[in-house]
């Protein structure tokens, strides 16, 4: 297996480092005859801190897939090794984590859990001929500039438009409110595509309220304005941490028939309000995965995940599981872990995942159906508007 060179940015200085997979004679990923013996998959994301729930879900979901694949003979007879580095959600730390993974001998990258993490390493992965397939880096531009970069999750502009379409198609409202984080790319991206699609669908944005990273603890003014507007749906393209603060402060102020609708960032909301799960009542979340699906493949995954981690898997775990199986499919077709070769076959393969049937375009995006989960009294189930 070839040696790889990675480039990364730190403190605004470009540093080039040679990361050998082993000694000069036999790289660590090969046996004594020089044949591939293992496939090393690396991931980066927050495993500690306020947003650790996302990174832990991705890591755990990937581990379930790796254990299954290895138990069934691996990939072309090779076992998978998985290493996940803690970035605490910081793009600069993600750069360091990427370097450690390259020193380890990473063959394929799961990118970063967050878009900023993925964007910080996407150029290095391209230079190193490492295919990157992020389970959850959703910002439209976070994989841009690298034709070896792909994603399993919905991208942000798709999510925002899909949310507006879902509201229209299910007759939830003709007037909506919006609450978003105005200085965070994820939130702004979803807001922009949502409002554009609402205009196309004839849905009126009756009230818009914002907050910033430095004003994310007291939402009383925003809540009062949204309550006064009388809207029946509040679109909240934000993360579970801030959503739990909003919903805790809003409890009892909105009418009982008001929905709080968000995208993948709301996943994990029940863990943030476990002291009183009713705080999350009427939260709707756009998702490609439902743990209560009757699909046998989904239920098999859910059972294994619960056994291993004593928790119900969310869409981050499911997308990571599908990402590892996508790597398996691509490597089997390409017969190599070369990033260029894997990228070529990515646009030719189809993966029947637990998050849907997936194919990929040259832009790295996949298109799969979206549904919505409704949370009520601590339970999430597929939403039926009828």
Coordinates of C-alpha atoms in Angstrom, one line a residue:
X1 CA 0.0 0.0 0.0
X2 CA 1.5 3.3 -1.0
X3 CA 2.8 5.9 1.4
X4 CA 0.6 9.0 1.7
X5 CA 1.4 12.7 2.1
X6 CA -1.0 15.0 4.0
X7 CA -1.1 18.7 4.1
X8 CA -2.8 20.6 6.8
X9 CA -3.3 24.2 8.1
X10 CA -2.7 25.2 11.7
X11 CA -2.4 28.7 13.1
X12 CA -2.6 30.0 9.5
X13 CA 0.7 28.2 8.6
X14 CA 0.7 25.4 6.0
X15 CA 2.8 22.5 7.2
X16 CA 3.6 19.5 4.9
X17 CA 4.3 16.2 6.6
X18 CA 5.2 12.8 5.2
X19 CA 3.1 10.1 7.0
X20 CA 4.5 6.7 6.2
X21 CA 2.1 3.7 6.8
X22 CA 5.0 1.7 8.2
X23 CA 8.8 1.2 7.7
X24 CA 10.5 1.6 4.4
X25 CA 10.2 -2.1 3.5
X26 CA 6.7 -3.2 4.5
X27 CA 3.9 -0.7 5.2
X28 CA 1.8 -1.5 8.3
X29 CA -1.3 -2.3 6.3
X30 CA 0.4 -5.0 4.3
X31 CA 1.7 -8.5 5.1
X32 CA 5.3 -9.7 4.6
X33 CA 4.6 -10.3 0.9
X34 CA 3.3 -6.8 0.4
X35 CA -0.3 -7.8 0.1
X36 CA -3.1 -5.8 1.8
X37 CA -4.0 -7.3 5.2
X38 CA -6.3 -4.7 6.7
X39 CA -8.3 -1.7 5.7
X40 CA -8.0 1.2 8.1
X41 CA -11.0 3.6 8.4
X42 CA -10.6 6.8 10.3
X43 CA -13.2 9.1 11.7
X44 CA -13.2 12.5 13.4
X45 CA -15.8 14.2 15.7
X46 CA -16.7 15.3 19.2
X47 CA -16.6 12.6 21.7
X48 CA -16.5 15.0 24.7
X49 CA -18.2 18.3 25.3
X50 CA -21.7 19.7 24.7
X51 CA -22.0 18.1 21.2
X52 CA -20.5 14.7 22.1
X53 CA -23.8 13.0 21.4
X54 CA -23.3 13.5 17.7
X55 CA -19.8 12.1 17.6
X56 CA -20.6 9.2 19.9
X57 CA -23.5 8.2 17.7
X58 CA -21.4 8.3 14.5
X59 CA -18.6 6.3 16.2
X60 CA -21.0 3.7 17.6
X61 CA -22.9 3.2 14.4
X62 CA -19.6 2.7 12.5
X63 CA -18.5 0.2 15.0
X64 CA -21.6 -1.9 14.6
X65 CA -21.0 -2.1 10.8
X66 CA -17.3 -2.9 11.2
X67 CA -18.1 -5.7 13.7
X68 CA -20.7 -7.2 11.3
X69 CA -18.5 -6.9 8.2
X70 CA -15.4 -8.4 10.0
X71 CA -17.6 -11.3 11.4
X72 CA -18.7 -12.1 7.8
X73 CA -15.2 -12.2 6.3
X74 CA -14.3 -8.5 6.0
X75 CA -13.8 -6.8 2.6
X76 CA -12.3 -8.9 -0.1
X77 CA -10.9 -11.1 2.7
X78 CA -9.4 -8.1 4.6
X79 CA -10.5 -7.1 8.1
X80 CA -11.4 -3.5 8.9
X81 CA -9.7 -1.5 11.7
X82 CA -11.6 1.6 12.9
X83 CA -10.1 4.5 14.7
X84 CA -12.1 7.5 15.8
X85 CA -10.3 10.7 17.0
X86 CA -12.0 13.2 19.4
X87 CA -12.1 16.8 18.0
X88 CA -14.5 18.3 20.5
X89 CA -16.2 19.8 17.4
X90 CA -13.3 22.1 16.7
X91 CA -12.1 22.3 13.0
X92 CA -8.5 23.1 14.1
X93 CA -8.5 20.0 16.4
X94 CA -9.9 18.0 13.4
X95 CA -6.8 19.0 11.4
X96 CA -4.6 17.5 14.1
X97 CA -6.8 14.4 14.3
X98 CA -6.5 13.9 10.6
X99 CA -2.7 14.0 10.9
X100 CA -2.8 11.3 13.6
X101 CA -5.0 9.1 11.5
X102 CA -2.6 9.5 8.5
X103 CA 0.3 8.5 10.8
X104 CA -1.7 5.5 11.8
X105 CA -2.1 4.5 8.1
X106 CA -5.7 5.5 7.3
X107 CA -7.0 4.2 4.0
X108 CA -10.5 5.7 3.9
X109 CA -11.8 8.7 5.9
X110 CA -15.2 9.1 7.4
X111 CA -14.4 12.8 7.4
X112 CA -15.7 15.0 10.2
X113 CA -19.0 14.7 12.1
X114 CA -19.6 18.4 11.7
X115 CA -19.3 20.3 8.5
X116 CA -16.6 22.6 9.7
X117 CA -14.4 19.6 10.7
X118 CA -15.0 18.1 7.3
X119 CA -14.2 21.3 5.5
X120 CA -10.9 21.6 7.4
X121 CA -9.5 18.3 6.1
X122 CA -11.1 17.9 2.7
X123 CA -8.2 19.4 0.8
X124 CA -5.7 17.3 2.6
X125 CA -7.7 14.1 1.9
X126 CA -7.7 15.1 -1.8
X127 CA -3.9 15.6 -1.8
X128 CA -3.4 12.3 0.0
X129 CA -5.6 10.3 -2.5
X130 CA -7.9 9.3 0.4
X131 CA -11.6 8.9 -0.3
X132 CA -13.6 10.8 2.3
X133 CA -17.3 9.9 2.9
X134 CA -18.8 11.8 5.8
X135 CA -21.9 10.4 7.5
X136 CA -23.0 13.9 8.8
X137 CA -21.1 16.8 7.3
X138 CA -24.1 18.5 5.7
X139 CA -23.0 22.0 4.7
X140 CA -23.3 22.3 0.9
X141 CA -19.7 23.4 0.5
X142 CA -17.9 21.2 3.1
X143 CA -16.9 18.6 0.5
X144 CA -16.3 21.1 -2.3
X145 CA -13.1 21.1 -4.3
X146 CA -12.5 17.4 -3.8
X147 CA -13.8 14.9 -6.4
X148 CA -12.9 12.1 -3.9
X149 CA -15.3 13.4 -1.2
X150 CA -18.9 12.2 -0.7
X151 CA -21.6 12.2 2.0
X152 CA -24.3 9.8 3.2
X153 CA -26.4 12.5 4.9
X154 CA -28.8 15.0 3.4
X155 CA -27.0 18.3 2.5
X156 CA -28.3 21.5 4.1
X157 CA -30.1 23.1 1.1
X158 CA -31.9 19.8 0.5
X159 CA -33.0 19.6 4.1
X160 CA -34.4 23.2 4.2
X161 CA -36.3 22.7 0.9
X162 CA -37.5 19.3 2.0
X163 CA -38.9 20.7 5.3
X164 CA -40.9 23.3 3.4
X165 CA -42.2 20.7 1.1
X166 CA -43.1 18.4 4.0
X167 CA -45.1 21.2 5.7
X168 CA -47.0 21.8 2.5
X169 CA -47.6 18.2 1.5
X170 CA -48.9 17.3 5.0
X171 CA -51.0 20.4 5.4
X172 CA -49.3 21.5 8.6
X173 CA -49.5 25.2 8.1
X174 CA -49.8 28.1 5.6
X175 CA -48.0 30.5 8.0
X176 CA -44.9 29.6 9.9
X177 CA -42.4 31.1 12.3
X178 CA -38.6 30.6 12.1
X179 CA -36.0 30.6 14.9
X180 CA -32.4 30.2 13.8
X181 CA -28.8 30.9 14.6
X182 CA -27.7 33.8 12.4
X183 CA -24.0 33.4 12.8
X184 CA -23.7 29.7 12.2
X185 CA -23.4 28.3 8.6
X186 CA -25.5 25.2 9.3
X187 CA -28.4 27.2 10.6
X188 CA -28.2 29.9 8.0
X189 CA -28.0 27.4 5.1
X190 CA -31.1 25.6 6.2
X191 CA -32.9 28.9 6.8
X192 CA -32.1 30.2 3.3
X193 CA -33.3 27.1 1.5
X194 CA -36.3 26.8 3.7
X195 CA -37.5 30.4 3.1
X196 CA -36.9 30.1 -0.7
X197 CA -38.9 26.9 -0.9
X198 CA -41.7 28.4 1.3
X199 CA -42.0 31.2 -1.1
X200 CA -42.3 28.7 -4.0
X201 CA -44.9 26.7 -2.0
X202 CA -47.0 29.7 -1.0
X203 CA -46.2 29.4 2.7
X204 CA -45.8 32.7 4.5
X205 CA -43.0 33.3 7.0
X206 CA -45.0 35.3 9.5
X207 CA -42.3 35.7 12.2
X208 CA -38.5 35.3 12.2
X209 CA -36.4 35.4 15.3
X210 CA -32.7 34.9 15.6
X211 CA -29.9 34.4 18.1
X212 CA -26.1 34.1 17.9
X213 CA -23.4 32.0 19.5
X214 CA -22.9 34.6 22.2
X215 CA -26.7 35.0 22.9
X216 CA -27.8 31.4 23.2
X217 CA -28.9 31.2 26.8
X218 CA -32.0 33.5 27.1
X219 CA -34.6 33.2 24.4
X220 CA -37.5 34.8 26.2
X221 CA -37.8 37.7 23.7
X222 CA -37.8 35.4 20.7
X223 CA -40.3 33.0 22.3
X224 CA -42.7 35.8 23.2
X225 CA -42.6 37.1 19.6
X226 CA -43.3 33.7 18.1
X227 CA -46.1 33.0 20.6
X228 CA -47.7 36.3 19.7
X229 CA -47.5 35.6 16.0
X230 CA -50.0 32.7 16.4
X231 CA -48.1 30.4 14.0
X232 CA -48.8 26.6 14.3
X233 CA -45.3 25.6 13.1
X234 CA -41.9 27.0 14.2
X235 CA -39.1 25.9 11.9
X236 CA -35.9 25.5 14.1
X237 CA -32.8 24.7 12.0
X238 CA -30.5 24.5 15.0
X239 CA -28.8 21.9 17.2
X240 CA -30.3 19.9 20.1
X241 CA -28.3 21.8 22.7
X242 CA -29.8 25.2 21.8
X243 CA -33.2 23.7 21.0
X244 CA -33.4 22.2 24.5
X245 CA -32.8 25.6 26.0
X246 CA -35.5 27.2 23.8
X247 CA -38.0 24.4 24.5
X248 CA -37.4 24.5 28.2
X249 CA -38.0 28.2 28.3
X250 CA -41.0 27.9 26.0
X251 CA -42.8 25.1 27.9
X252 CA -46.4 26.1 28.5
X253 CA -46.3 29.2 26.5
X254 CA -47.3 27.9 23.0
X255 CA -50.6 26.3 22.2
X256 CA -50.7 22.5 22.5
X257 CA -51.1 22.1 18.7
X258 CA -47.9 24.0 17.7
X259 CA -45.1 21.9 16.1
X260 CA -41.4 22.7 16.4
X261 CA -39.9 21.4 13.2
X262 CA -36.2 20.9 12.6
X263 CA -33.6 18.9 10.6
X264 CA -30.8 16.5 11.6
X265 CA -29.4 18.9 14.1
X266 CA -32.3 18.2 16.4
X267 CA -31.4 14.5 16.7
X268 CA -30.5 13.8 20.3
X269 CA -33.0 16.2 21.7
X270 CA -34.4 13.6 24.2
X271 CA -31.0 13.2 25.7
X272 CA -30.9 16.9 26.4
X273 CA -34.3 17.0 28.1
X274 CA -34.2 13.7 29.9
X275 CA -35.1 15.4 33.2
X276 CA -38.5 16.1 31.6
X277 CA -39.1 14.5 28.2
X278 CA -42.4 16.3 27.8
X279 CA -40.3 19.5 27.0
X280 CA -39.7 18.0 23.6
X281 CA -43.4 17.3 22.9
X282 CA -44.5 18.1 19.4
X283 CA -40.9 18.3 18.1
X284 CA -40.8 17.1 14.5
X285 CA -37.5 16.2 12.9
X286 CA -36.7 15.5 9.3
X287 CA -34.8 12.2 9.0
X288 CA -34.0 9.4 6.6
X289 CA -34.1 6.9 9.6
X290 CA -36.7 5.7 12.1
X291 CA -35.8 3.3 14.8
X292 CA -39.4 2.0 14.9
X293 CA -39.4 1.0 11.3
X294 CA -40.6 -2.5 10.7
X295 CA -37.9 -3.1 8.0
X296 CA -35.9 -6.2 9.1
X297 CA -32.5 -4.6 8.3
X298 CA -33.4 -1.6 10.5
X299 CA -34.6 -3.7 13.3
X300 CA -31.5 -5.9 13.2
X301 CA -29.3 -2.8 13.4
X302 CA -31.4 -1.3 16.3
X303 CA -31.2 -4.6 18.3
X304 CA -27.4 -4.8 17.9
X305 CA -26.9 -1.1 18.7
X306 CA -29.1 -1.4 21.8
X307 CA -27.3 -4.5 23.0
X308 CA -23.9 -2.9 22.5
X309 CA -24.6 0.6 23.8
X310 CA -27.9 0.4 25.8
X311 CA -29.4 3.2 23.7
X312 CA -31.7 3.7 20.7
X313 CA -29.7 4.6 17.6
X314 CA -30.4 8.0 15.9
X315 CA -29.9 9.0 12.3
X316 CA -26.3 9.9 12.9
X317 CA -25.6 6.3 14.0
X318 CA -27.6 5.0 11.1
X319 CA -25.8 7.2 8.5
X320 CA -22.4 6.1 9.9
X321 CA -23.4 2.4 9.6
X322 CA -24.4 3.0 6.0
X323 CA -21.2 4.9 5.3
X324 CA -19.1 1.9 6.4
X325 CA -21.2 -0.4 4.2
X326 CA -20.7 2.1 1.3
X327 CA -17.0 1.9 1.8
X328 CA -17.3 -1.9 1.7
X329 CA -19.3 -1.8 -1.6
X330 CA -16.9 0.6 -3.2
X331 CA -13.7 -1.2 -2.2
X332 CA -15.1 -4.5 -3.5
X333 CA -16.0 -3.0 -6.8
X334 CA -12.7 -1.0 -7.2
X335 CA -10.5 -3.8 -5.8
X336 CA -8.3 -1.1 -4.1
X337 CA -8.4 1.6 -1.5
X338 CA -7.0 4.2 -3.9
X339 CA -9.1 7.4 -3.5
X340 CA -9.2 8.1 -7.2
X341 CA -10.4 4.5 -8.0
X342 CA -13.0 4.6 -5.2
X343 CA -14.3 7.9 -6.4
X344 CA -14.8 6.5 -9.9
X345 CA -16.9 3.6 -8.7
X346 CA -18.9 5.7 -6.2
X347 CA -21.0 7.1 -9.1
X348 CA -21.6 3.5 -10.3
X349 CA -22.7 1.7 -7.2
X350 CA -26.1 1.5 -5.4
X351 CA -26.3 0.8 -1.7
X352 CA -29.5 -0.4 -0.1
X353 CA -28.9 1.1 3.4
X354 CA -31.0 1.4 6.5
X355 CA -31.3 5.1 5.7
X356 CA -32.6 4.4 2.2
X357 CA -31.5 3.4 -1.3
X358 CA -28.5 5.5 -2.2
X359 CA -26.7 6.4 -5.3
X360 CA -24.1 9.2 -5.7
X361 CA -23.5 11.9 -8.3
X362 CA -20.2 13.5 -9.2
X363 CA -20.9 16.3 -6.7
X364 CA -20.6 13.8 -3.9
X365 CA -24.3 14.1 -2.8
X366 CA -26.8 11.3 -2.4
X367 CA -30.5 11.6 -2.8
X368 CA -32.8 9.5 -0.6
X369 CA -36.3 9.9 0.8
X370 CA -37.0 11.9 3.9
X371 CA -39.7 11.3 6.5
X372 CA -40.3 12.9 9.9
X373 CA -40.1 11.7 13.5
X374 CA -42.6 13.1 16.0
X375 CA -41.5 13.2 19.7
X376 CA -44.1 13.0 22.4
X377 CA -43.7 12.0 26.1
X378 CA -40.1 10.8 25.5
X379 CA -41.0 8.6 22.5
X380 CA -40.1 9.3 18.8
X381 CA -42.2 7.7 16.1
X382 CA -42.9 8.2 12.4
X383 CA -45.2 11.1 12.0
X384 CA -48.6 10.6 10.3
X385 CA -50.4 13.9 9.7
X386 CA -53.7 12.1 8.9

